[in-house]
Amino acid sequence: METRQQGLDSQPLQEADEDLASEINLSNSTMTEEEREEIQQELTKLEEEISTLKQVLSSKEKQHAELKDKLGLTPLSELRNNFSRGWQDMTNSTAYKKTSETLSTAGQKTTAAFSNLGTALSRKLGDMRNSPSFKSFEEKVETTVSSIKTKVGGTGSGGSFEDVLSSAANASNQDTPTNSITPAPEGSC
């Protein structure tokens, strides 16, 4: 049984293999000295152009910063402007418009539902007030109030519930003894 996998030998590299690898010339040996110098000059020229472009870019960035300062454009104002533009873009998007319309419709339906609920409750309370049970309760309360008026006021002349309460308060004030102290006779202990 061989220990080869996919045509590769699993044996470690031998010295002969290392010598072979070191003999491979990685540089292009077919290039002439003139071509080499020409390429070197082109490389130098490109490096100079890159340096010049970096200087121009640096100068332009400084000029940019100065103009922004003159206009009063601070990083905070730029952030505010960017946020404002972003908000405007978002509100103009179809997704935002659809969501807004959906929420508006939901709000209108909720308002209508609460309005209907209020109307139904008013109607139910009105029906309940006109029901025989409520009428019976109302009569019992009126009878009790009349009874209290008669007992407290002594007259069954009627009047409002507040009148009955105030007359009851007046009656209780008249029945209350005063705090005047009568001197005791001198002979008693």
Coordinates of N, CA and C in Angstrom, one line a residue, residues 9 19 33-35 49 57 66 80 88 93 95 99 102 122 133 152 160-161 168 185:
D9 N 4.0 13.2 -2.7 CA 4.7 12.2 -1.9 C 4.7 12.7 -0.4
D19 N 17.8 22.3 -3.3 CA 18.7 22.9 -4.3 C 17.9 23.3 -5.5
E33 N 19.2 45.6 -19.7 CA 19.5 46.6 -18.8 C 18.8 47.9 -19.1
E34 N 18.6 48.2 -20.4 CA 17.9 49.4 -20.9 C 16.5 49.4 -20.4
E35 N 15.8 48.2 -20.6 CA 14.4 48.1 -20.2 C 14.3 48.3 -18.7
E49 N 4.9 61.9 -8.9 CA 3.6 62.3 -9.2 C 2.7 62.1 -8.0
L57 N -3.6 67.5 -2.7 CA -4.7 67.1 -1.9 C -4.7 67.7 -0.5
E66 N -10.9 75.9 5.5 CA -11.0 77.3 5.7 C -12.3 77.9 5.1
R80 N -26.3 68.1 11.8 CA -27.7 68.5 11.9 C -28.3 68.5 10.4
Q88 N -35.8 64.0 5.9 CA -36.6 64.3 4.8 C -36.7 63.2 3.8
S93 N -40.1 58.6 1.7 CA -40.1 57.2 1.2 C -41.5 56.6 1.2
A95 N -42.3 53.6 2.0 CA -42.5 52.8 3.2 C -43.1 53.7 4.4
T99 N -46.8 53.4 6.1 CA -46.9 53.3 7.5 C -47.7 54.4 8.1
T102 N -51.3 53.9 7.3 CA -51.9 52.8 8.1 C -52.2 53.3 9.5
S122 N -74.0 55.7 27.0 CA -75.0 56.7 27.3 C -76.4 56.1 27.1
S133 N -86.5 48.8 37.6 CA -85.7 48.6 38.8 C -85.1 49.9 39.3
V152 N -86.0 65.3 60.9 CA -85.1 66.3 61.3 C -85.7 67.7 61.3
S160 N -84.7 70.8 48.6 CA -83.7 70.0 48.1 C -82.9 69.3 49.2
F161 N -82.2 68.3 48.8 CA -81.4 67.5 49.7 C -80.4 68.4 50.5
A168 N -80.7 70.2 59.1 CA -80.3 69.2 60.1 C -79.1 69.7 60.9
P185 N -72.5 76.6 93.9 CA -72.7 77.3 95.2 C -71.5 77.0 96.1

